[in-house]
Coordinates of C-alpha atoms and ligand atoms in Angstrom, one line a residue:
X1 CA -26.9 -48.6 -10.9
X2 CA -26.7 -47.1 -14.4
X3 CA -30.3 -47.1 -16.0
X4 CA -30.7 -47.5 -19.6
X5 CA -32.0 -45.2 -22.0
X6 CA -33.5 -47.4 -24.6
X7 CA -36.0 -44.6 -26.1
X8 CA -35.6 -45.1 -29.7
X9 CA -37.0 -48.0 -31.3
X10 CA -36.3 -47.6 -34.9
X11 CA -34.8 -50.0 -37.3
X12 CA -31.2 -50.5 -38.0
X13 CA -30.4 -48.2 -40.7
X14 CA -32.9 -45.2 -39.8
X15 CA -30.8 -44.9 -36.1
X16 CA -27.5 -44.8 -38.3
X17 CA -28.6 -42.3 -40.3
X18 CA -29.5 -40.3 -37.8
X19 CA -26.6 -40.9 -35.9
X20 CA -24.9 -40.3 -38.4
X21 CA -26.1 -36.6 -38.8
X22 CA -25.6 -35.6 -35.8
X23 CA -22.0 -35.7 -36.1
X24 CA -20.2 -35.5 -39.0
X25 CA -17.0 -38.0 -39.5
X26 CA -14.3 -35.1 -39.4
X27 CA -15.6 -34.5 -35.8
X28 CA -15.9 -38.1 -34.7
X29 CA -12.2 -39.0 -35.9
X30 CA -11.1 -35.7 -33.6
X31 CA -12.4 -37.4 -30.5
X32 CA -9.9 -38.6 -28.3
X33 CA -9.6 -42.8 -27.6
X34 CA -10.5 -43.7 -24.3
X35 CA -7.9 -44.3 -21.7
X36 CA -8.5 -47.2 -19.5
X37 CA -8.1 -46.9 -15.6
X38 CA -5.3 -49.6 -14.1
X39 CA -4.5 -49.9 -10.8
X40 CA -1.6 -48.3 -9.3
X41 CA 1.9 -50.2 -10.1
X42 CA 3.2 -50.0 -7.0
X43 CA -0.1 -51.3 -5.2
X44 CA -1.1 -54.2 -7.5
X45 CA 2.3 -56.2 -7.1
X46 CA 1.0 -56.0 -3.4
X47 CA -2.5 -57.8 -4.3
X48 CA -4.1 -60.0 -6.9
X49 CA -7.0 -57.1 -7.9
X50 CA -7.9 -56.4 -11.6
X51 CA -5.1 -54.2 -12.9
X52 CA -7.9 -52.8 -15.4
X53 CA -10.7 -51.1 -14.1
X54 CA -12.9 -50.7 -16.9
X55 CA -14.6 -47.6 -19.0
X56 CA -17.7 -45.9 -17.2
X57 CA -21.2 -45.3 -19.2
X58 CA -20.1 -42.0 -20.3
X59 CA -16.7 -42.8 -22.2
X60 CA -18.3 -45.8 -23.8
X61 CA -20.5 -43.7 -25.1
X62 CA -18.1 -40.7 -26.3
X63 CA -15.6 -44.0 -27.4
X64 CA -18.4 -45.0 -29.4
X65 CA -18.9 -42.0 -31.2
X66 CA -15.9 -42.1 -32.9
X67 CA -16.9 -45.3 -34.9
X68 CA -17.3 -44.2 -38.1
X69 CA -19.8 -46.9 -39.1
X70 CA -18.1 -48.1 -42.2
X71 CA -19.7 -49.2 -45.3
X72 CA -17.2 -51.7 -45.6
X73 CA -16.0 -52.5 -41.9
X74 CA -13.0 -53.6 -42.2
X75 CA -12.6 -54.6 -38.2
X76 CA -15.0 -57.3 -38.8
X77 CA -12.5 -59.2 -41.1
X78 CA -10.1 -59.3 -37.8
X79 CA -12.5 -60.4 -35.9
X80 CA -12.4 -64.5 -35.6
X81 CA -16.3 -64.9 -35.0
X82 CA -17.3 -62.1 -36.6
X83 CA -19.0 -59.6 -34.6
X84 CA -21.4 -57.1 -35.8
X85 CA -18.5 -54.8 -34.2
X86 CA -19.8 -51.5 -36.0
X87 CA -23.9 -52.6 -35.0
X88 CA -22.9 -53.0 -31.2
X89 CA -21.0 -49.8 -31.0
X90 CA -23.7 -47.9 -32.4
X91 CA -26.3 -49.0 -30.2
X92 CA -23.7 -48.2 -27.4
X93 CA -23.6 -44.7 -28.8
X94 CA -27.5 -44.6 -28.7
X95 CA -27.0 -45.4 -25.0
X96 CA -28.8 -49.0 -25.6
X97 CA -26.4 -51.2 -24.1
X98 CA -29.0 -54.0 -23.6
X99 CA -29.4 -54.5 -27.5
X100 CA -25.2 -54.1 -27.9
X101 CA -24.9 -56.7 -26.2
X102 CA -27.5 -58.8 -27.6
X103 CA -25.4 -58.1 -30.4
X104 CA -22.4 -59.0 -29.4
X105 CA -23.7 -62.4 -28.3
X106 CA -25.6 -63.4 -31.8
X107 CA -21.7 -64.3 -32.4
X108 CA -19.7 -64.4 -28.9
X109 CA -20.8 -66.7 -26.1
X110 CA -18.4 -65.3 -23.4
X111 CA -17.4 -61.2 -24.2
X112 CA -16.8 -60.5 -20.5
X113 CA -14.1 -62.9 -21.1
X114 CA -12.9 -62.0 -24.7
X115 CA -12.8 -58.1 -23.4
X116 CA -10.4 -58.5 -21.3
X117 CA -7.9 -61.0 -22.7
X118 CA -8.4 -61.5 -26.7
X119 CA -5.0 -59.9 -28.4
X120 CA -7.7 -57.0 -29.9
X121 CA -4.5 -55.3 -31.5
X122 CA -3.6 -58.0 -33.8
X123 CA -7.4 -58.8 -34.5
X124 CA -9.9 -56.3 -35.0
X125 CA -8.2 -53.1 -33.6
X126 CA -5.4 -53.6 -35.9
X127 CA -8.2 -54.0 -38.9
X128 CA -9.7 -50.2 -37.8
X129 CA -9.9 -47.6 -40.3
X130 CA -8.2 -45.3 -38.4
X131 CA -5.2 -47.0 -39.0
X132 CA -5.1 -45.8 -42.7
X133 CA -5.2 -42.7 -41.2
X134 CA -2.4 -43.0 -39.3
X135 CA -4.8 -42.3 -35.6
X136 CA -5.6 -44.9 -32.9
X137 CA -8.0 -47.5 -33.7
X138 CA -11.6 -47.9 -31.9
X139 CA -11.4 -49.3 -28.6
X140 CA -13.0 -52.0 -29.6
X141 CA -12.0 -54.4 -26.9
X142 CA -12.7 -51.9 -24.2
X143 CA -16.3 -51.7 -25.5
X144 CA -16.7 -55.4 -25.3
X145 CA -15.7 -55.4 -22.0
X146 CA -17.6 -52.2 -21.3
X147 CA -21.3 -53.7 -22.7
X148 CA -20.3 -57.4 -21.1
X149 CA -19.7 -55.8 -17.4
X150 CA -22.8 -53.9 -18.0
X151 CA -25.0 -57.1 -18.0
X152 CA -23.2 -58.7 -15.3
X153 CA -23.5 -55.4 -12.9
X154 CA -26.8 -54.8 -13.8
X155 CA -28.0 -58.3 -13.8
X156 CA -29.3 -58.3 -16.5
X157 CA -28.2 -62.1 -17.9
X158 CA -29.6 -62.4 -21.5
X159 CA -30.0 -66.4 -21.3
X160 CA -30.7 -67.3 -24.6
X161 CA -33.6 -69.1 -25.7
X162 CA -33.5 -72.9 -25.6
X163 CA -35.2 -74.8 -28.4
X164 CA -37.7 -77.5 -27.4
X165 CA -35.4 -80.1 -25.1
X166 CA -34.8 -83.3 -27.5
X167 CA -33.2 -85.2 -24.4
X168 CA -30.4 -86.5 -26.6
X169 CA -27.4 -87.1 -24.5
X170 CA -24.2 -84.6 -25.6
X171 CA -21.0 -85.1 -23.7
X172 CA -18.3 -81.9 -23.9
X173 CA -15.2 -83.1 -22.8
X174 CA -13.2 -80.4 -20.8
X175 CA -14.6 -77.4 -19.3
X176 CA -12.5 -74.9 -21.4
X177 CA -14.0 -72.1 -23.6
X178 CA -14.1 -74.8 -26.5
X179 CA -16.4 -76.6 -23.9
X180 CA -18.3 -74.0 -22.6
X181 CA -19.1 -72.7 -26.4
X182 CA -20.1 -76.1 -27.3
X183 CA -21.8 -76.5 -24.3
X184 CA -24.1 -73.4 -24.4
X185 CA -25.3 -73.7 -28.1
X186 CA -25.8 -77.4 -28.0
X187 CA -27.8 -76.5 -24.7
X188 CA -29.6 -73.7 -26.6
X189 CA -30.6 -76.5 -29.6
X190 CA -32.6 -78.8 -27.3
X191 CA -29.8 -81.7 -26.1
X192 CA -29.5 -82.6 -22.9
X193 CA -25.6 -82.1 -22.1
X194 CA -23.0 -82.9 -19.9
X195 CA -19.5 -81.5 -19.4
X196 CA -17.0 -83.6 -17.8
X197 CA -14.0 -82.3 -16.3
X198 CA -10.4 -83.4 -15.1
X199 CA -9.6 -80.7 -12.3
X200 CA -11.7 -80.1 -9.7
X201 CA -13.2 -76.8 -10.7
X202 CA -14.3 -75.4 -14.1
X203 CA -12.7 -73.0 -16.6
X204 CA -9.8 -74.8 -18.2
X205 CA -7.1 -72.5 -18.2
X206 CA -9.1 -69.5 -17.9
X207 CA -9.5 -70.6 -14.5
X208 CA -6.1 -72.4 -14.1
X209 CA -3.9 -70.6 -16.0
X210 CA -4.9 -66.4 -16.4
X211 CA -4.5 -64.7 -13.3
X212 CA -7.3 -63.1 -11.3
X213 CA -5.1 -59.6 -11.5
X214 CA -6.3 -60.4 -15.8
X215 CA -9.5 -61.8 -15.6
X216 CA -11.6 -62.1 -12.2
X217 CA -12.7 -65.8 -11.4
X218 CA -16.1 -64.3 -10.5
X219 CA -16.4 -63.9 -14.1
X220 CA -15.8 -67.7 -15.3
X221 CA -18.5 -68.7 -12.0
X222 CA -21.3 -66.7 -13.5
X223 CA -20.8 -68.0 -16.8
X224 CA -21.0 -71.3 -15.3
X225 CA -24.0 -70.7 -13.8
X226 CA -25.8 -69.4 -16.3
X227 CA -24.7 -72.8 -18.2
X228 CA -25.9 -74.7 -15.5
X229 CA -29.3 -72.5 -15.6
X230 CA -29.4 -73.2 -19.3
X231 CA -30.1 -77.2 -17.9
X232 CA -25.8 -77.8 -18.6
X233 CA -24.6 -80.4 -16.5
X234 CA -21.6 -80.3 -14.5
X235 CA -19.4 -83.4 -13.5
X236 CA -15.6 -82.9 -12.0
X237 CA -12.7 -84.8 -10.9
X238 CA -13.7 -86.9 -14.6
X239 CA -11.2 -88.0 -16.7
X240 CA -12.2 -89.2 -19.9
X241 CA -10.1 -91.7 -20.8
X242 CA -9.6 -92.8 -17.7
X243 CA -12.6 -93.0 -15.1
X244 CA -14.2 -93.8 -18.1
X245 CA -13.5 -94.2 -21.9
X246 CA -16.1 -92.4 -24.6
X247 CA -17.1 -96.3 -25.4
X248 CA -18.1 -96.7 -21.6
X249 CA -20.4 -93.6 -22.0
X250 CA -21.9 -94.3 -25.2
X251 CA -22.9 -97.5 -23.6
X252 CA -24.7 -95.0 -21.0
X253 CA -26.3 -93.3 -23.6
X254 CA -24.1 -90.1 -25.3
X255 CA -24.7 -90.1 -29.1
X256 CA -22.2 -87.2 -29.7
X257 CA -19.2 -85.8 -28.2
X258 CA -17.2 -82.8 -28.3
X259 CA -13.3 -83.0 -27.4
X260 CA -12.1 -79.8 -25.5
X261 CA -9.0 -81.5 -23.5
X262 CA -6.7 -78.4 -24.9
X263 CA -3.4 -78.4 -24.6
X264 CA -1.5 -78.2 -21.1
X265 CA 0.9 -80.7 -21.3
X266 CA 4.1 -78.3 -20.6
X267 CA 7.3 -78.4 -23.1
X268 CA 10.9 -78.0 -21.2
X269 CA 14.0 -77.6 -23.4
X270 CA 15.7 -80.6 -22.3
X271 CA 19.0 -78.9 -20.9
X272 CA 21.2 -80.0 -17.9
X273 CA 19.8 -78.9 -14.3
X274 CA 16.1 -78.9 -15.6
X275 CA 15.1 -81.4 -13.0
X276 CA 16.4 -79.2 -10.0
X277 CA 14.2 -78.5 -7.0
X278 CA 13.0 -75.2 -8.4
X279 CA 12.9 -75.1 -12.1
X280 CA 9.1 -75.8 -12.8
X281 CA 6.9 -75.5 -15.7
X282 CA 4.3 -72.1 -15.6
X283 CA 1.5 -74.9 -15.8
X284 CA 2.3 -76.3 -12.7
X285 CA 3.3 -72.9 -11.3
X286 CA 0.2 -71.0 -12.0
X287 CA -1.9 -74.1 -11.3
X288 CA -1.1 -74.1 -7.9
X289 CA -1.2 -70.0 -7.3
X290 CA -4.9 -69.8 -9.6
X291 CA -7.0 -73.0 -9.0
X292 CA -5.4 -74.1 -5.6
X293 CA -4.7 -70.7 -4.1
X294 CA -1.3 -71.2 -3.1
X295 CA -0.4 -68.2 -1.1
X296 CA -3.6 -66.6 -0.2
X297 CA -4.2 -66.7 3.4
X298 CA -5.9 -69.6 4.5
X299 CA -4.9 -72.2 1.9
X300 CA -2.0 -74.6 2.7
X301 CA -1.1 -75.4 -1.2
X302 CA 2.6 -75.9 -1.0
X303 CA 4.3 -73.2 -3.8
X304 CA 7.9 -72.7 -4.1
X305 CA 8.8 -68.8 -3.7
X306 CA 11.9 -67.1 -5.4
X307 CA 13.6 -63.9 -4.4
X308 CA 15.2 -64.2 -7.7
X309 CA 12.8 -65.8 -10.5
X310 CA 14.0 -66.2 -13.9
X311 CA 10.8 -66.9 -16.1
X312 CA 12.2 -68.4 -19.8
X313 CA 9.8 -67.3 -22.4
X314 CA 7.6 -64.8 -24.1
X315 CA 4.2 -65.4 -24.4
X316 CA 1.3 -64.5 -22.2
X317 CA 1.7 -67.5 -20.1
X318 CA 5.3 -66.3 -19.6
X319 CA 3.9 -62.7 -18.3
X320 CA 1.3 -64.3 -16.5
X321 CA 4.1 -66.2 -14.5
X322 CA 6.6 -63.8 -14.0
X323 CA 3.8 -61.0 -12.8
X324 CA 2.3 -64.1 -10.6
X325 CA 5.5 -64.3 -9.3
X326 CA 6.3 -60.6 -8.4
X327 CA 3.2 -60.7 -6.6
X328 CA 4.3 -63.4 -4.4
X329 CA 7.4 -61.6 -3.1
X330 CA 10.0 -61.8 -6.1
X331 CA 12.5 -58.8 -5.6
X332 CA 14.3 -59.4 -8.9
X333 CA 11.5 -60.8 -11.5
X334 CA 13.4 -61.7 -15.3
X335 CA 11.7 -62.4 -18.5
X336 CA 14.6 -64.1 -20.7
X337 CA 13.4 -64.8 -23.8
X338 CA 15.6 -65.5 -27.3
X339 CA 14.1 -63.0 -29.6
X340 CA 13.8 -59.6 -29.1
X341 CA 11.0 -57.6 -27.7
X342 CA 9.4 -56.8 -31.1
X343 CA 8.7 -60.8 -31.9
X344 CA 7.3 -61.5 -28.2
X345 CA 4.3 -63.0 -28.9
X346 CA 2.9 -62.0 -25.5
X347 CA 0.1 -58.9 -25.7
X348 CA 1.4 -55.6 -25.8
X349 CA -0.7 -54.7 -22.7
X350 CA 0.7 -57.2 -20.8
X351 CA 4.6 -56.1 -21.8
X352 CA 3.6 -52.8 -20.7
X353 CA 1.8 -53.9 -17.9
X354 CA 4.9 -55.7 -16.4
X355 CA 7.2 -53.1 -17.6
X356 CA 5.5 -50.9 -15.1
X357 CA 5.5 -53.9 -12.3
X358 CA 9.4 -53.4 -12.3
X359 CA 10.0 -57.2 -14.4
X360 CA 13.1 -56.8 -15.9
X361 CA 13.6 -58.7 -19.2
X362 CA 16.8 -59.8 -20.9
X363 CA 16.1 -60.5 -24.5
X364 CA 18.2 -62.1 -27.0
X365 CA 19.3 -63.9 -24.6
X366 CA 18.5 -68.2 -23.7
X367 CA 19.5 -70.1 -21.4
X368 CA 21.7 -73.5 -21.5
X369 CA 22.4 -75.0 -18.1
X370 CA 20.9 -74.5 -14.6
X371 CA 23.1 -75.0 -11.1
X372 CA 21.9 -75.8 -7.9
X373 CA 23.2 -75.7 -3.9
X374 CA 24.2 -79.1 -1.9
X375 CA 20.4 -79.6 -1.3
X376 CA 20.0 -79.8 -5.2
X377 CA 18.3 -76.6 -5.4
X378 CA 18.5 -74.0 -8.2
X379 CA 20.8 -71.2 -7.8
X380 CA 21.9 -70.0 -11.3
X381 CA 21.8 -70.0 -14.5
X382 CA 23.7 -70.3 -17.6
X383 CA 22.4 -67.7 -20.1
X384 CA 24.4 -67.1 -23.8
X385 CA 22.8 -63.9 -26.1
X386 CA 21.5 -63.9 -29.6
X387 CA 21.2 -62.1 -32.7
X388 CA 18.6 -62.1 -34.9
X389 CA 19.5 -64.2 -38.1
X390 CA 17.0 -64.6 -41.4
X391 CA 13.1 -65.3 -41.0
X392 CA 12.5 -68.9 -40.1
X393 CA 8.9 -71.0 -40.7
X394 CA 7.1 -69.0 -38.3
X395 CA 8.4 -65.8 -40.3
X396 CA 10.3 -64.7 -37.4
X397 CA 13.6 -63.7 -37.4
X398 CA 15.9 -66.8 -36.3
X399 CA 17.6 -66.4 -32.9
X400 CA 21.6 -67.4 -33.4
X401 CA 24.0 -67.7 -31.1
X402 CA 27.0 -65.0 -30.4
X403 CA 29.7 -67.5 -29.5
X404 CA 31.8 -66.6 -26.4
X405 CA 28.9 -64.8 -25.2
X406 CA 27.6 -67.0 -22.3
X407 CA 27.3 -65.3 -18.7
X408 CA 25.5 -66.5 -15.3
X409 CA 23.3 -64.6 -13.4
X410 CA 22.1 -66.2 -10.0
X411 CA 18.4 -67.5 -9.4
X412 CA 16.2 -68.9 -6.7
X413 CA 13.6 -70.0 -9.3
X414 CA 13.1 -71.1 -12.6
X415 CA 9.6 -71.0 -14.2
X416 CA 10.0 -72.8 -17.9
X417 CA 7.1 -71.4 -20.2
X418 CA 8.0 -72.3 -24.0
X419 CA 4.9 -73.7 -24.9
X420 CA 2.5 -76.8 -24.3
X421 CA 1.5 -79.7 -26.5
X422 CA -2.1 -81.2 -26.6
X423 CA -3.4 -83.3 -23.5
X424 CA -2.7 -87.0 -24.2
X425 CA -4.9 -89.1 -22.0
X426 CA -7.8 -88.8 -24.2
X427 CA -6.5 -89.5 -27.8
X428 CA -4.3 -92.4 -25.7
X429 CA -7.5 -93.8 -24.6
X430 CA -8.6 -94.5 -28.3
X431 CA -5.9 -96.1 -30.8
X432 CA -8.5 -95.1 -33.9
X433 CA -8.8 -91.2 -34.0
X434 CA -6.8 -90.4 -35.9
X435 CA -3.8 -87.3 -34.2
X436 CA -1.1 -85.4 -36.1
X437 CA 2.5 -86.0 -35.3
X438 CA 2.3 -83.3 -32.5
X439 CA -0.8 -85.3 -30.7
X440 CA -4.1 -82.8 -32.0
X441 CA -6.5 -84.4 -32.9
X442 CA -7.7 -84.3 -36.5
X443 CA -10.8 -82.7 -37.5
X444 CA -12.6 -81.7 -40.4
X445 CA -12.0 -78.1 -40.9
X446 CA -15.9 -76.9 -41.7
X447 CA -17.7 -79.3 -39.1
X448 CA -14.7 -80.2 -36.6
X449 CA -15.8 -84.1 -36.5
X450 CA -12.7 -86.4 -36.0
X451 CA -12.2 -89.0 -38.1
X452 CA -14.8 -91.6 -35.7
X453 CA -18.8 -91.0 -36.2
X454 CA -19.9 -88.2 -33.4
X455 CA -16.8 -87.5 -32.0
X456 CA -15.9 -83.8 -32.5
X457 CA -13.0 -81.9 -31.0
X458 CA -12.1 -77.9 -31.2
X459 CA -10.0 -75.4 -29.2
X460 CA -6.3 -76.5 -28.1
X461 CA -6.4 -80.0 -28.5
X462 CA -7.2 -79.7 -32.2
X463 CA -4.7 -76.4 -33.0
X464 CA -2.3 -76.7 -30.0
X465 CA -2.0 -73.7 -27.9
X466 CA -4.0 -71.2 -29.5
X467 CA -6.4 -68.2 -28.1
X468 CA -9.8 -68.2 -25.9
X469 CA -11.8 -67.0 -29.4
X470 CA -10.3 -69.2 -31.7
X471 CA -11.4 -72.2 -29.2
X472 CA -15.0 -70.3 -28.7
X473 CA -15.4 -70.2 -32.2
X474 CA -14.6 -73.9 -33.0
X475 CA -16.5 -75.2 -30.1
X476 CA -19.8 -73.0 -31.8
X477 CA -18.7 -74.8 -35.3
X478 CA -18.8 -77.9 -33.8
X479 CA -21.8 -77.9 -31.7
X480 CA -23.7 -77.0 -34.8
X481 CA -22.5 -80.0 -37.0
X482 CA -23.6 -82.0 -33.9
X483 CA -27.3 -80.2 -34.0
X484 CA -27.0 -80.7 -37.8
X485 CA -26.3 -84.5 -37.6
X486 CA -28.8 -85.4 -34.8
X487 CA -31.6 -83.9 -36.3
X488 CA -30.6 -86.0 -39.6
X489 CA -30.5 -88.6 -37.5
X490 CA -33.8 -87.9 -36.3
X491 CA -35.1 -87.8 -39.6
X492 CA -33.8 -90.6 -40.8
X493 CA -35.2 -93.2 -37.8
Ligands
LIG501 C1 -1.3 -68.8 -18.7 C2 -2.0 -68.7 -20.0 C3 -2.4 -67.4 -20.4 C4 -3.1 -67.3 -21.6 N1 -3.5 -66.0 -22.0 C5 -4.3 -65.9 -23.1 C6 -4.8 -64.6 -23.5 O1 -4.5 -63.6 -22.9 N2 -5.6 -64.5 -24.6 C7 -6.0 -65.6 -25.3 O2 -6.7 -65.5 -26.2 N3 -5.5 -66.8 -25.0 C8 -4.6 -67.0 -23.9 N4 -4.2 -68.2 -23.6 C9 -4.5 -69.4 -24.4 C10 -6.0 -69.8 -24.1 O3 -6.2 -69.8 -22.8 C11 -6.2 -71.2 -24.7 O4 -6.0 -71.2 -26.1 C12 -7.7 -71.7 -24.5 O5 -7.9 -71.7 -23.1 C13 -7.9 -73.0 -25.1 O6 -9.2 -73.4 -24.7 P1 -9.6 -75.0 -24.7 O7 -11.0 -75.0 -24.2 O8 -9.3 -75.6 -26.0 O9 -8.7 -75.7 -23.6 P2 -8.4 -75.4 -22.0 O10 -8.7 -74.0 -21.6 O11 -7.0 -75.9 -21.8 O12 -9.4 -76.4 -21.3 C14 -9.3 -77.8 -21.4 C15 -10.0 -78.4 -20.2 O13 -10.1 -79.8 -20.5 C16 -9.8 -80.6 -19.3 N5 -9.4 -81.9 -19.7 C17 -8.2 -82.3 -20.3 N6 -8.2 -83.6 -20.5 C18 -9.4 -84.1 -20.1 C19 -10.0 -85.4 -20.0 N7 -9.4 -86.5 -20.5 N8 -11.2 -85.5 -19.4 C20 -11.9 -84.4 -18.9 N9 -11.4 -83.2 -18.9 C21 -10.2 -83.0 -19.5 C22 -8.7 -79.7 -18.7 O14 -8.6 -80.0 -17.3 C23 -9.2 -78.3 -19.0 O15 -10.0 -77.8 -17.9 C24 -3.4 -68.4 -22.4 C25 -3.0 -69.7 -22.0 C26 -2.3 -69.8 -20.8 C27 -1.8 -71.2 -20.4
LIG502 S1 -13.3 -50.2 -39.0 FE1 -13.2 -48.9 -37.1 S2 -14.3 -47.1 -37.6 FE2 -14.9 -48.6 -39.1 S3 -16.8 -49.6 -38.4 FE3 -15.0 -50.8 -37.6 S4 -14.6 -49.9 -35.6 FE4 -15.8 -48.4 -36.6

């Protein structure tokens, strides 16, 4: 175990002096960024371990010294909860890694979590000074990860402090960061709350959906138990809307509720041969490989295998599938995807990362018809490239078609990941709230209340498929309109 050395006790700005004259800026911007250690290529398509292995105390520390402590830091505007990102780096340059994360947790419930899978290269990396001056930005996310994996080897679980318990009934609806946020902060402000969940184990997708080789399950199961320690109660195989309906537990005694269904109802694109035995959506895919531990040893969960899987899409869920599936035996593993690689919306990491797992990926390039056997199973597929045309809506260059251009290349498995839309049993289950066209759920932007007295919703459900901070982040917003309202309430009676 690494022991801390938390020796100087001096206020904020005195330590950054300080640490700033011990190096001067020229010297700090000539250190080297960290490289991360991953697990061999060839040996992780054999198992499900962590393909990132982390930074040791040391290169945090050196990492950390190249922050250059901005007056204005500009990575803070990229960040989506904004975290004291320069204040946490410093104190891990001091070699104080109990008060960085403190930091990092005045504005981030879950950073073992957000270190490992928020897109930090669009957010706050990509916000780094350094990239005015044309050098590699901070490692930011690797330092979140670094401080966060620091508490959880050493222990050290900084619980925050609950308020006095009010014993007003809260119920969070879906177990998902959005839940989990809300859950923790209404915890921390007094209410006695309860999460209710569909599935039969917690996390939302970042149990379901992320693969452990991206973001170890051990992870999500001590952040639920420190909820449950923070007096957050559990309750599973619950769906809202059906075993009950939110009048049934207001009747039981919830004055507020926070909606964190999200958004897993899977999209197909509606051509012929979809329904073939082996074309599947990447929900259903990865829900059976993550939460019901298809193919590991010991588990009988039924999953079909492909020797030749064809994964259509290009989003994380997309490299999440077609890296699940090299890793259950796929020889030939295919991203096809209509755009081209510099408009995948997928991390850059990941890319990379199943670049070097041997996927192969045929951009500009969609598919239009599947083809199966006698026994009505899958065996190819009709693919037809693209050009890039003018931006459309989403500023992206439009995919068009190249006439004539349609080929087929033969597949044992299809695994369809365009996109989800919002989970409907809950907003079915109430003909008042009032949902957009696309089935989210309505909110007010500054307190994320729905359009019914204490009924708040955040995360996927409200945004459609989105990322694990912007769901934190609303689930936080809305837990503290709740806090706000009750105590009103309170006041008021
Ligand atoms: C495969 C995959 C990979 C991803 N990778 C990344 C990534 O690398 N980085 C990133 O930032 N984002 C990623 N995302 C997106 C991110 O995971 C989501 O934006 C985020 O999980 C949304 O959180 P949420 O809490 O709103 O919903 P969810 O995580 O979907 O959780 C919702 C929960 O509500 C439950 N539920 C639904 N209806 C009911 C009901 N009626 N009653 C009770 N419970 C209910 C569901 O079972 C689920 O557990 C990924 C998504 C997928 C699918
Ligand atoms: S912008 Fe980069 S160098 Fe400046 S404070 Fe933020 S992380 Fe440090």
């Amino acid at each position: 175990m690494v022991s801390v050395q938390n020796t100087i006790n001096m206020r904020d700005d005195d330590w950054r002096v300080e640490l700033r004259g011990k190096l001067k800026a020229k010297d700090r911007s000539q250190i080297e960024r960290v490289k991360m250690t991953e697990e061999d290529s060839g040996l992780r398509i054999r198992n499900n371990t962590e393909v990132n292995k982390g930074i040791s105390l040391g290169e945090a520390m050196k990492e950390a010294q190249r922050c250059l402590d901005c007056a204005n830091p500009a990575c803070m505007e990229g960040c989506p909860v904004g975290i004291d990102i320069p204040r946490f780096i410093k104190n891990i340059e001091r070699g104080n890694i109990n008060e960085a994360i403190k930091v990092i947790k005045e504005t981030n419930t879950f950073p073992a979590v957000c270190g490992r899978v928020c897109p930090q290269e669009v957010q706050c990396e990509a916000k780094c000074t350094y990239i005015k001056m044309k050098k590699e930005p901070v490692a930011i996310g690797y330092l979140e990860r670094f401080a966060a994996d620091y508490e959880l080897e050493n222990k050290l679980c900084f619980l925050p402090e609950i308020n006095k318990r009010n014993n007003i009934k809260v119920a969070v609806i879906g177990s998902g960061p959005a839940g989990m946020s809300a859950a923790s902060d209404l915890a921390k402000a007094g209410c006695k709350v309860t999460v209710f969940e569909a599935l039969h184990d917690y996390g939302g997708v970042l149990r379901y959906g992320i693969p452990e080789f991206r973001l170890p399950k051990s992870i999500i199961n001590t952040e639920i138990g420190n909820l449950k320690q923070m007096g957050v109660e559990f309750v599973k195989n619950f769906i809202v809307g059906k075993t009950a309906t939110i009048d049934d537990l207001r009747e039981e005694g919830y004055r507020a509720f926070f909606v964190g269904s999200g958004a897993g109802l899977p999209n197909f694109m509606n051509i012929p041969g979809e329904n073939y035995n082996g074309v599947l959506s990447s929900n259903e895919y990865l829900t059976r490989v993550n939460l019901m531990s298809a193919g590991t040893p010991g588990f009988d969960t039924p999953v079909m295998r492909g020797k030749k899987v064809a994964v259509i899409g290009g989003g994380n869920t997309a490299m999440d599938s077609v890296r699940t599936a090299r890793r259950m035996g796929a020889e030939r593993a295919i991203i096809i995807y209509r755009r081209s690689l510099n408009e995948m919306p997928a991390r850059i990491e990941e890319i990379k990362h199943a670049q070097e797992e041997g996927i192969e990926f045929l951009t500009l390039t969609n598919p239009i018809r599947y083809f199966a056997d006698e026994n009505g199973r899958v065996n190819r597929v009709l693919l037809q490239k693209m050009e890039l045309g003018e931006p459309d809506s989403s500023g992206r260059r439009r995919p068009v078609v190249i006439p004539g251009s349609e080929y087929e290349i033969e597949i044992d498995l299809a695994v369809v990941s365009i996109g989800v839309s919002p989970n409907p049993i809950l907003p079915q289950s109430m003909p008042d709230l009032s949902v957009s066209k696309w089935g989210t759920i309505q909110v007010n932007d500054e307190t994320m209340q729905s359009n019914i007295d204490g009924i708040y919703a955040g995360g996927d459900i409200v945004r459609g498929g989105a990322t694990v901070i912007l769901a934190m982040g609303d689930g936080r917003k809305a837990a503290a309109a709740i806090d706000e309202c009750l105590k009103m309430q309170a006041v008021e009676l």
